[in-house]
Amino acid sequence: MTAVLVVDDDPHLLRALRITLQAHGYDVTTAADGHSALLAATQHPLALVILDLGLPDLDGTSVLRELRTWSRVPVLVLSARHGSEDKVEALDAGADDYITKPFGLDELLARLRALLRRSADPGQEPVVTTEAFTVDLEKHRVTRDGQDIRLTPTEWKMLEVLVRNPEKLVTQQQLLSEVWGPAYAKETNYLRVYMAQLRRKLEPEAAAPRHLVTEAGIGYRFVP
Amino acid sequence: MTAVLVVDDDPHLLRALRITLQAHGYDVTTAADGHSALLAATQHPLALVILDLGLPDLDGTSVLRELRTWSRVPVLVLSARHGSEDKVEALDAGADDYITKPFGLDELLARLRALLRRSADPGQEPVVTTEAFTVDLEKHRVTRDGQDIRLTPTEWKMLEVLVRNPEKLVTQQQLLSEVWGPAYAKETNYLRVYMAQLRRKLEPEAAAPRHLVTEAGIGYRFVP
DNA sequence: GTGCAGTGTCAAGAATTCGTCAAGATCCGG
DNA sequence: CCGGATCTTGACGAATTCTTGACACTGCAC
């Protein structure tokens, strides 16, 4: 699900946006001030941020600059101010779009789609290869030494999540919630069992995995 | 030089835009109708297209759809129409931004910069680098001399807090509460132990730390 | 020099987490 | 209803990580 963070100090607008966005299938988190916004942005990976410039604690542009020191997440700025200086300042601080209040919800949604479309990983290779095995995400197929490897549905889902995030650390919670559902966040047993299966089937030396790597205490990582 | 195609049927606006954009260092081509716009777009690689919706031959949205069948170049749409339906239609047809006439030139330029910034180098991630080591917050990875450094969960969390606040002083209480939780505000022992670990793993000379600096009596600071 | 507060260092035991295995439970096609 | 495949669950040593306390070092005040 697409994770969106909405930052605004007006509880009514926040609520309205949350409901609208959730109705359109987004996974919404909210924050009412700059500090909690920055904190929330560190907690879990976001696809997009909607940021109101008029915040009680920090000025919105500062939040933006701060965020931009370590994140490239697309940011859509909301503002009550129509002046072009404000727009230029926000856009140059790293905003990707700027929309003034009052705005139409359908326009907001359309701009949001446009931003997400652009930031969507363009060149996700449908086929990922390592020295040991090959994963074809489109054909839903895994090969090793030219031979097909049979994976159970769960094994495949887990491998898919890892392979779609090459080099990235995928946390246990991410894996569990993407494969088994958000309710299973505590069942780390599953991960151990299925990771062992995958390694037995894919790694040349299951005891010393080179491509399906454990990051103790946090999660797993696929390295091609 | 950055190549921009401007499509508009109004010769005055076309001329004004050409002059302005050239003055800002862009390489400008122009087209006055949909067909020549599409033709121009095939001739020469473009970094960005500015497209007026009101064209004499083709409706602007059709031009956009046509263009999108084979190109992902960022498109900024100009339009005299303020209706949100028009905006939604254009954005969903593949536009990246939509700006209504009359518009301020500085706003146009700022939006243009924002679009170009995002389309530039999509593969680049936010990494924080020092002369000694590199921290990739997205991949959750630390590198030194090209080699991965294994960090324990706690070590990583602590480094993360520091790195997300570059140059800033992070107090002991902040660190303790972000890494161990608000209840641990007195356990400054932890800080000493883990700071020592981090320095041993990351600093060239752990005895004379240059990037993970102690501010006696207050906290620590990360300097890139 | 002495005492003190804050900091760095070290190592050992406690606690947690990991890989592994195997025994049921469950699902599904025939 | 059967049989095979898949999933769940619990248990166990092994490995890793965390916690804890003791001690040394530094700079400063007295």
Coordinates of C-alpha atoms (C1' of nucleotides) in Angstrom, one line a residue:
Chain A
M1 CA 0.0 0.0 0.0
T2 CA 1.1 3.5 -0.7
A3 CA 2.2 5.3 2.4
V4 CA 1.5 9.0 2.7
L5 CA 2.4 11.4 5.5
V6 CA 0.1 14.4 5.9
V7 CA 1.4 17.3 7.9
D8 CA -1.0 20.0 8.9
D9 CA -1.9 21.8 12.1
D10 CA -5.6 22.1 11.4
P11 CA -7.3 19.1 12.8
H12 CA -10.3 19.4 10.5
L13 CA -8.3 19.5 7.4
L14 CA -6.1 16.7 8.7
R15 CA -9.2 14.5 9.3
A16 CA -10.7 15.4 6.0
L17 CA -7.5 14.5 4.1
R18 CA -7.1 11.3 6.1
I19 CA -10.6 10.1 5.2
T20 CA -10.3 11.1 1.6
L21 CA -6.9 9.5 1.1
Q22 CA -7.8 6.3 2.9
A23 CA -10.9 6.1 0.7
H24 CA -8.6 6.2 -2.3
G25 CA -6.5 3.4 -1.0
Y26 CA -3.6 5.2 0.6
D27 CA -2.0 4.3 3.8
V28 CA -2.1 7.5 5.8
T29 CA -0.1 8.8 8.7
T30 CA -0.5 12.3 10.1
A31 CA 1.4 14.8 12.0
A32 CA 0.4 18.2 13.4
D33 CA 3.7 19.9 13.7
G34 CA 7.2 20.0 12.2
H35 CA 9.0 18.0 14.8
S36 CA 6.6 15.1 14.8
A37 CA 6.5 15.2 11.1
L38 CA 10.3 14.7 10.9
L39 CA 10.1 12.0 13.5
A40 CA 7.3 10.3 11.7
A41 CA 9.3 10.4 8.4
T42 CA 12.0 8.4 10.1
Q43 CA 9.8 5.7 11.4
H44 CA 8.8 4.0 8.3
P45 CA 9.3 4.4 4.5
L46 CA 7.0 6.9 2.8
A47 CA 5.9 7.2 -0.8
L48 CA 4.9 10.9 -0.5
V49 CA 4.5 13.7 2.0
I50 CA 1.8 16.4 2.0
L51 CA 3.2 19.3 3.9
D52 CA 1.4 22.4 5.1
L53 CA 3.7 25.4 5.3
G54 CA 1.9 27.0 8.3
L55 CA 3.0 24.9 11.2
P56 CA 3.0 25.9 14.9
D57 CA 6.6 25.1 15.8
L58 CA 8.9 25.0 12.8
D59 CA 8.4 27.0 9.6
G60 CA 7.4 24.5 6.9
T61 CA 10.3 25.4 4.7
S62 CA 12.7 24.4 7.5
V63 CA 11.0 21.1 7.8
L64 CA 11.4 20.6 4.1
R65 CA 15.1 21.5 4.1
E66 CA 15.8 19.2 7.1
L67 CA 13.9 16.4 5.4
R68 CA 15.9 16.9 2.2
T69 CA 19.2 16.5 3.9
W70 CA 18.5 12.8 4.1
S71 CA 15.4 11.9 2.0
R72 CA 14.3 12.3 -1.6
V73 CA 10.6 11.5 -0.9
P74 CA 8.3 13.6 -3.1
V75 CA 6.8 16.5 -1.2
L76 CA 3.6 18.3 -2.1
V77 CA 3.3 21.6 -0.3
L78 CA 0.0 23.1 0.9
S79 CA -0.2 26.8 1.7
A80 CA -2.7 29.5 2.3
R81 CA -0.3 32.0 0.7
H82 CA -0.6 32.8 -3.0
G83 CA 2.5 35.0 -3.3
S84 CA 4.9 33.8 -5.9
E85 CA 7.8 34.4 -3.5
D86 CA 6.5 31.7 -1.2
K87 CA 6.1 29.3 -4.0
V88 CA 9.6 29.9 -5.3
E89 CA 11.0 29.5 -1.8
A90 CA 9.2 26.2 -1.1
L91 CA 10.0 24.8 -4.5
D92 CA 13.6 25.7 -4.3
A93 CA 13.8 24.2 -0.8
G94 CA 13.0 20.9 -2.3
A95 CA 9.2 20.7 -2.8
D96 CA 7.9 18.9 -5.9
D97 CA 4.6 20.7 -6.1
Y98 CA 2.8 23.6 -4.5
I99 CA -0.9 24.0 -4.2
T100 CA -2.7 26.9 -2.5
K101 CA -5.7 26.7 -0.2
P102 CA -8.5 26.4 -0.8
F103 CA -8.0 23.6 -3.2
G104 CA -10.2 21.0 -4.8
L105 CA -9.8 17.5 -3.5
D106 CA -9.8 16.1 -7.0
E107 CA -7.0 18.4 -8.0
L108 CA -5.0 17.4 -5.0
L109 CA -5.5 13.7 -5.8
A110 CA -4.6 14.3 -9.4
R111 CA -1.3 16.0 -8.5
L112 CA -0.6 13.3 -6.0
R113 CA -1.0 10.7 -8.7
A114 CA 1.3 12.7 -11.0
L115 CA 4.0 12.8 -8.3
L116 CA 3.7 9.2 -7.5
R117 CA 3.7 8.2 -11.2
R118 CA 7.0 10.1 -11.7
S119 CA 8.7 8.8 -8.6
A120 CA 7.6 5.2 -9.3
D121 CA 10.8 3.2 -9.9
P122 CA 11.0 3.4 -13.6
G123 CA 13.5 0.7 -14.5
Q124 CA 12.7 -2.1 -12.2
E125 CA 14.2 -4.9 -14.1
P126 CA 11.7 -7.8 -14.3
V127 CA 14.6 -10.2 -14.2
V128 CA 17.2 -10.2 -11.4
T129 CA 20.2 -12.3 -11.5
T130 CA 22.9 -13.4 -9.1
E131 CA 25.8 -15.7 -9.6
A132 CA 23.8 -18.5 -8.0
F133 CA 20.2 -18.0 -9.2
T134 CA 17.9 -15.9 -11.4
V135 CA 14.5 -14.5 -10.4
D136 CA 12.0 -13.5 -13.1
L137 CA 9.5 -11.3 -11.4
E138 CA 7.2 -11.2 -14.4
K139 CA 7.1 -14.9 -15.3
H140 CA 7.0 -15.7 -11.6
R141 CA 9.9 -18.1 -11.9
V142 CA 13.2 -18.9 -10.3
T143 CA 16.1 -20.6 -12.1
R144 CA 19.3 -22.1 -10.8
D145 CA 21.9 -23.7 -13.1
G146 CA 19.3 -23.5 -15.9
Q147 CA 16.8 -25.6 -13.8
D148 CA 13.5 -24.3 -12.5
I149 CA 13.2 -24.2 -8.8
R150 CA 9.9 -24.9 -7.3
L151 CA 8.8 -22.4 -4.6
T152 CA 5.7 -22.6 -2.5
P153 CA 3.5 -19.5 -2.6
T154 CA 4.8 -18.2 0.6
E155 CA 8.4 -18.7 -0.3
W156 CA 7.8 -16.8 -3.5
K157 CA 6.1 -13.9 -1.9
M158 CA 8.9 -13.5 0.6
L159 CA 11.6 -13.7 -2.1
E160 CA 9.7 -11.2 -4.2
V161 CA 9.6 -8.6 -1.5
L162 CA 13.3 -9.0 -0.9
V163 CA 14.2 -9.0 -4.6
R164 CA 12.1 -5.9 -5.3
N165 CA 14.2 -4.0 -2.8
P166 CA 17.7 -5.0 -3.9
E167 CA 20.4 -4.0 -1.5
K168 CA 17.9 -2.5 0.8
L169 CA 17.3 -3.7 4.3
V170 CA 13.8 -5.0 4.7
T171 CA 12.7 -5.1 8.3
Q172 CA 11.0 -8.1 9.8
Q173 CA 7.8 -6.1 10.2
Q174 CA 7.8 -5.1 6.6
L175 CA 8.3 -8.7 5.5
L176 CA 5.7 -10.1 7.8
S177 CA 3.1 -7.6 6.9
E178 CA 3.7 -7.9 3.2
V179 CA 3.7 -11.6 3.1
W180 CA 1.3 -12.7 5.9
G181 CA -0.5 -9.4 6.6
P182 CA -0.2 -6.6 9.1
A183 CA -1.6 -8.7 12.0
Y184 CA 1.4 -11.1 12.0
A185 CA 4.0 -8.5 13.0
K186 CA 5.1 -10.6 16.0
E187 CA 5.5 -14.0 14.3
T188 CA 9.2 -13.8 13.5
N189 CA 9.2 -17.5 13.6
Y190 CA 7.8 -17.7 10.2
L191 CA 10.7 -15.6 8.8
R192 CA 13.3 -18.0 10.2
V193 CA 11.5 -21.0 8.9
Y194 CA 11.0 -19.7 5.4
M195 CA 14.3 -18.0 5.1
A196 CA 15.9 -21.3 5.9
Q197 CA 13.8 -22.9 3.1
L198 CA 14.7 -20.2 0.6
R199 CA 18.4 -20.5 1.4
R200 CA 18.3 -24.3 1.1
K201 CA 16.8 -24.0 -2.3
L202 CA 18.7 -21.0 -3.6
E203 CA 22.0 -20.5 -1.9
P204 CA 25.0 -22.6 -2.9
E205 CA 26.0 -22.8 0.7
A206 CA 22.9 -22.5 2.8
A207 CA 25.1 -22.2 5.9
A208 CA 27.0 -19.2 4.6
P209 CA 24.3 -17.2 2.6
R210 CA 25.7 -14.6 0.3
H211 CA 22.5 -13.2 -1.3
L212 CA 19.9 -13.6 1.4
V213 CA 21.6 -11.9 4.3
T214 CA 20.5 -11.6 7.9
E215 CA 20.8 -8.3 9.6
A216 CA 20.5 -9.5 13.2
G217 CA 17.8 -7.9 15.2
I218 CA 16.4 -5.9 12.3
G219 CA 15.6 -7.8 9.1
Y220 CA 17.0 -9.3 5.9
R221 CA 18.6 -8.0 2.8
F222 CA 18.9 -9.3 -0.8
V223 CA 22.2 -8.6 -2.4
P224 CA 22.5 -9.6 -6.1
Chain B
M1 CA 22.8 22.7 -21.8
T2 CA 19.3 21.9 -20.7
A3 CA 17.0 21.5 -23.7
V4 CA 13.4 22.7 -23.3
L5 CA 10.6 22.6 -25.8
V6 CA 7.9 25.3 -25.5
V7 CA 4.6 24.7 -27.2
D8 CA 2.2 27.6 -27.5
D9 CA 0.1 29.2 -30.3
D10 CA 0.5 32.7 -29.0
P11 CA 3.6 34.2 -30.7
H12 CA 4.0 36.9 -28.0
L13 CA 4.0 34.4 -25.1
L14 CA 6.3 32.1 -27.1
R15 CA 8.7 34.9 -27.6
A16 CA 8.6 36.0 -24.0
L17 CA 9.2 32.5 -22.8
R18 CA 12.0 31.9 -25.2
I19 CA 13.9 35.1 -24.1
T20 CA 13.3 34.4 -20.4
L21 CA 14.4 30.8 -20.6
Q22 CA 17.4 31.5 -22.7
A23 CA 18.4 34.2 -20.2
H24 CA 18.4 31.5 -17.6
G25 CA 20.6 29.3 -19.5
Y26 CA 18.2 26.9 -21.2
D27 CA 18.4 25.7 -24.7
V28 CA 15.0 26.6 -26.2
T29 CA 13.1 25.1 -29.1
T30 CA 9.5 26.2 -29.8
A31 CA 6.5 24.9 -31.6
A32 CA 3.2 26.6 -32.3
D33 CA 0.9 23.6 -32.8
G34 CA 0.5 20.0 -31.7
H35 CA 1.9 18.4 -34.8
S36 CA 5.1 20.3 -34.9
A37 CA 5.4 19.9 -31.2
L38 CA 5.3 16.1 -31.5
L39 CA 7.7 16.3 -34.5
A40 CA 10.1 18.5 -32.6
A41 CA 10.1 16.2 -29.7
T42 CA 11.3 13.4 -31.8
Q43 CA 14.1 15.4 -33.4
H44 CA 16.2 16.1 -30.4
P45 CA 16.5 14.8 -26.8
L46 CA 14.6 17.0 -24.4
A47 CA 14.9 17.6 -20.7
L48 CA 11.5 19.2 -20.4
V49 CA 8.4 20.3 -22.3
I50 CA 6.2 23.3 -21.5
L51 CA 2.9 22.7 -23.2
D52 CA -0.1 25.0 -23.7
L53 CA -3.4 23.2 -23.7
G54 CA -5.0 25.6 -26.2
L55 CA -3.6 24.7 -29.5
P56 CA -5.1 25.3 -32.9
D57 CA -4.9 21.8 -34.4
L58 CA -4.8 19.1 -31.7
D59 CA -6.2 19.4 -28.3
G60 CA -3.3 19.7 -25.9
T61 CA -4.3 16.6 -23.9
S62 CA -4.1 14.5 -27.1
V63 CA -0.6 15.8 -27.7
L64 CA 0.3 14.8 -24.2
R65 CA -1.1 11.3 -24.5
E66 CA 0.6 10.8 -27.8
L67 CA 3.9 12.0 -26.4
R68 CA 3.5 9.7 -23.4
T69 CA 3.3 6.6 -25.5
W70 CA 7.0 6.8 -26.2
S71 CA 8.5 9.4 -23.9
R72 CA 8.8 10.0 -20.2
V73 CA 10.1 13.6 -20.5
P74 CA 8.7 15.8 -17.8
V75 CA 5.8 18.0 -19.0
L76 CA 4.6 21.2 -17.5
V77 CA 1.2 22.2 -18.8
L78 CA 0.1 25.8 -19.2
S79 CA -3.6 26.6 -19.5
A80 CA -6.0 29.5 -19.3
R81 CA -8.6 27.3 -17.7
H82 CA -8.9 27.1 -14.0
G83 CA -11.4 24.4 -13.7
S84 CA -10.3 21.4 -11.7
E85 CA -11.6 19.0 -14.3
D86 CA -9.1 20.4 -16.8
K87 CA -6.3 20.0 -14.3
V88 CA -7.3 16.5 -13.4
E89 CA -7.6 15.5 -17.1
A90 CA -4.2 16.9 -18.0
L91 CA -2.4 15.5 -15.0
D92 CA -3.9 12.1 -15.5
A93 CA -2.9 12.2 -19.2
G94 CA 0.7 12.3 -18.1
A95 CA 1.4 15.9 -17.2
D96 CA 3.8 16.5 -14.3
D97 CA 2.6 19.9 -13.4
Y98 CA -0.2 22.3 -14.3
I99 CA 0.0 26.1 -14.0
T100 CA -2.8 28.5 -15.0
K101 CA -2.4 31.7 -16.9
P102 CA -1.6 34.3 -16.0
F103 CA 1.4 33.1 -14.1
G104 CA 4.5 34.7 -12.6
L105 CA 7.6 33.9 -14.5
D106 CA 9.5 33.3 -11.4
E107 CA 7.0 30.7 -10.3
L108 CA 7.2 29.0 -13.7
L109 CA 11.0 29.0 -13.4
A110 CA 10.8 27.5 -9.9
R111 CA 8.4 24.8 -11.0
L112 CA 10.7 24.0 -13.9
R113 CA 13.6 23.7 -11.6
A114 CA 11.7 21.4 -9.3
L115 CA 10.7 19.1 -12.3
L116 CA 14.3 19.0 -13.6
R117 CA 15.7 18.4 -10.2
R118 CA 13.5 15.3 -9.7
S119 CA 14.1 13.9 -13.1
A120 CA 17.8 14.3 -12.8
D121 CA 19.7 11.2 -11.7
P122 CA 16.8 9.2 -10.3
G123 CA 19.2 6.5 -9.1
Q124 CA 20.9 8.7 -6.7
E125 CA 20.1 8.2 -3.1
P126 CA 20.5 10.3 0.0
V127 CA 23.8 9.2 1.5
V128 CA 25.8 11.0 4.0
T129 CA 29.5 10.8 3.4
T130 CA 32.6 11.6 5.4
E131 CA 36.1 11.1 4.5
A132 CA 36.2 8.0 6.6
F133 CA 32.8 6.3 6.1
T134 CA 29.5 6.5 4.3
V135 CA 26.0 6.1 5.7
D136 CA 23.1 5.2 3.4
L137 CA 20.0 5.8 5.4
E138 CA 17.7 4.3 2.8
K139 CA 19.5 1.1 2.3
H140 CA 20.3 1.0 6.0
R141 CA 24.0 0.4 5.3
V142 CA 27.3 1.7 6.4
T143 CA 30.4 1.5 4.3
R144 CA 34.1 2.1 5.0
D145 CA 36.7 1.7 2.3
G146 CA 34.1 0.1 0.1
Q147 CA 33.5 -2.6 2.7
D148 CA 30.2 -3.0 4.6
I149 CA 30.4 -2.4 8.3
R150 CA 28.1 -4.6 10.4
L151 CA 26.3 -2.6 13.0
T152 CA 24.1 -4.0 15.7
P153 CA 20.5 -2.6 15.9
T154 CA 21.3 -0.3 18.8
E155 CA 24.5 0.9 17.2
W156 CA 22.6 1.7 14.0
K157 CA 19.8 3.5 15.8
M158 CA 22.2 5.7 17.6
L159 CA 24.2 6.5 14.4
E160 CA 21.0 7.2 12.6
V161 CA 19.8 9.8 15.1
L162 CA 23.2 11.6 14.9
V163 CA 23.4 11.4 11.1
R164 CA 19.9 12.8 10.7
N165 CA 21.0 15.8 12.6
P166 CA 24.2 16.7 10.9
E167 CA 26.4 19.3 12.6
K168 CA 23.7 19.6 15.3
L169 CA 24.3 18.9 18.9
V170 CA 22.2 16.0 20.1
T171 CA 21.8 15.9 23.8
Q172 CA 22.3 12.8 25.8
Q173 CA 18.6 12.8 26.8
Q174 CA 17.6 13.0 23.1
L175 CA 19.8 10.1 22.2
L176 CA 18.7 8.0 25.1
S177 CA 15.1 8.6 24.5
E178 CA 15.2 8.0 20.8
V179 CA 17.2 4.9 21.0
W180 CA 16.3 3.2 24.2
G181 CA 13.0 5.0 25.1
P182 CA 12.1 7.9 27.3
A183 CA 12.4 5.9 30.4
Y184 CA 16.2 5.5 30.0
A185 CA 17.1 9.2 30.4
K186 CA 19.5 8.4 33.2
E187 CA 21.5 5.6 31.7
T188 CA 24.3 7.6 30.2
N189 CA 26.4 4.5 30.6
Y190 CA 24.9 3.1 27.4
L191 CA 25.9 6.2 25.5
R192 CA 29.5 5.7 26.5
V193 CA 29.6 2.0 25.7
Y194 CA 27.9 2.4 22.3
M195 CA 29.7 5.5 21.3
A196 CA 32.9 3.6 21.9
Q197 CA 31.7 0.8 19.7
L198 CA 30.7 3.2 16.9
R199 CA 34.0 4.9 17.0
R200 CA 35.9 1.7 16.9
K201 CA 34.0 0.6 13.9
L202 CA 33.9 3.9 12.0
E203 CA 36.6 6.3 13.1
P204 CA 40.1 5.9 11.6
E205 CA 41.5 6.8 15.0
A206 CA 39.0 5.9 17.6
A207 CA 41.0 7.8 20.2
A208 CA 40.8 11.0 18.3
P209 CA 37.3 11.0 16.9
R210 CA 36.7 13.5 14.1
H211 CA 33.1 12.7 13.1
L212 CA 31.5 11.5 16.2
V213 CA 32.4 14.3 18.6
T214 CA 31.8 14.5 22.3
E215 CA 30.4 17.7 23.7
A216 CA 31.3 17.3 27.3
G217 CA 28.4 17.5 29.7
I218 CA 25.8 17.9 27.0
G219 CA 25.8 15.3 24.3
Y220 CA 27.3 14.3 20.9
R221 CA 27.6 15.7 17.5
F222 CA 28.0 14.3 14.0
V223 CA 30.2 16.3 11.7
P224 CA 30.5 15.0 8.1
Chain C
dG1 C1' 48.7 17.5 44.9
dT2 C1' 43.9 16.0 45.9
dG3 C1' 39.2 15.3 44.9
dC4 C1' 35.6 15.3 41.7
dA5 C1' 32.6 14.9 37.7
dG6 C1' 32.3 13.4 33.3
dT7 C1' 34.1 10.3 30.0
dG8 C1' 36.4 6.2 27.7
dT9 C1' 37.6 1.2 28.1
dC10 C1' 37.0 -3.5 28.9
dA11 C1' 35.0 -8.0 29.8
dA12 C1' 31.8 -11.3 31.6
dG13 C1' 27.3 -12.9 32.3
dA14 C1' 22.4 -12.2 31.0
dA15 C1' 19.1 -11.8 27.6
dT16 C1' 17.6 -12.0 23.1
dT17 C1' 17.6 -13.6 18.5
dC18 C1' 18.9 -17.0 14.9
dG19 C1' 19.1 -21.3 12.4
dT20 C1' 17.4 -25.8 12.5
dC21 C1' 14.4 -29.6 12.9
dA22 C1' 10.4 -32.2 13.2
dA23 C1' 5.8 -33.1 14.5
dG24 C1' 1.1 -32.0 13.8
dA25 C1' -2.6 -29.1 11.4
dT26 C1' -4.5 -27.5 7.3
dC27 C1' -5.5 -27.0 2.6
dC28 C1' -6.5 -28.8 -2.1
dG29 C1' -7.1 -31.7 -6.2
dG30 C1' -8.6 -36.0 -7.5
Chain D
dC1 C1' -12.3 -39.3 1.6
dC2 C1' -7.4 -39.8 0.4
dG3 C1' -2.7 -38.3 -0.3
dG4 C1' 0.5 -34.9 -1.1
dA5 C1' 2.0 -30.4 -0.5
dT6 C1' 2.1 -26.5 2.3
dC7 C1' 1.7 -24.1 6.5
dT8 C1' 1.9 -23.6 11.6
dT9 C1' 3.9 -24.4 16.0
dG10 C1' 7.1 -25.4 19.6
dA11 C1' 11.6 -26.7 21.1
dC12 C1' 16.7 -26.8 21.2
dG13 C1' 21.6 -25.3 21.0
dA14 C1' 24.3 -21.7 18.8
dA15 C1' 25.4 -17.2 17.8
dT16 C1' 24.8 -12.4 18.6
dT17 C1' 23.6 -8.5 21.2
dC18 C1' 22.7 -6.1 25.4
dT19 C1' 23.5 -5.0 30.1
dT20 C1' 26.2 -4.2 34.0
dG21 C1' 29.9 -3.0 36.9
dA22 C1' 34.6 -2.1 37.7
dC23 C1' 38.5 0.6 36.5
dA24 C1' 41.4 4.2 34.1
dC25 C1' 41.8 8.6 32.1
dT26 C1' 41.1 13.7 31.5
dG27 C1' 40.4 18.4 32.8
dC28 C1' 39.2 21.4 36.3
dA29 C1' 38.4 23.4 41.0
dC30 C1' 40.3 23.8 45.3

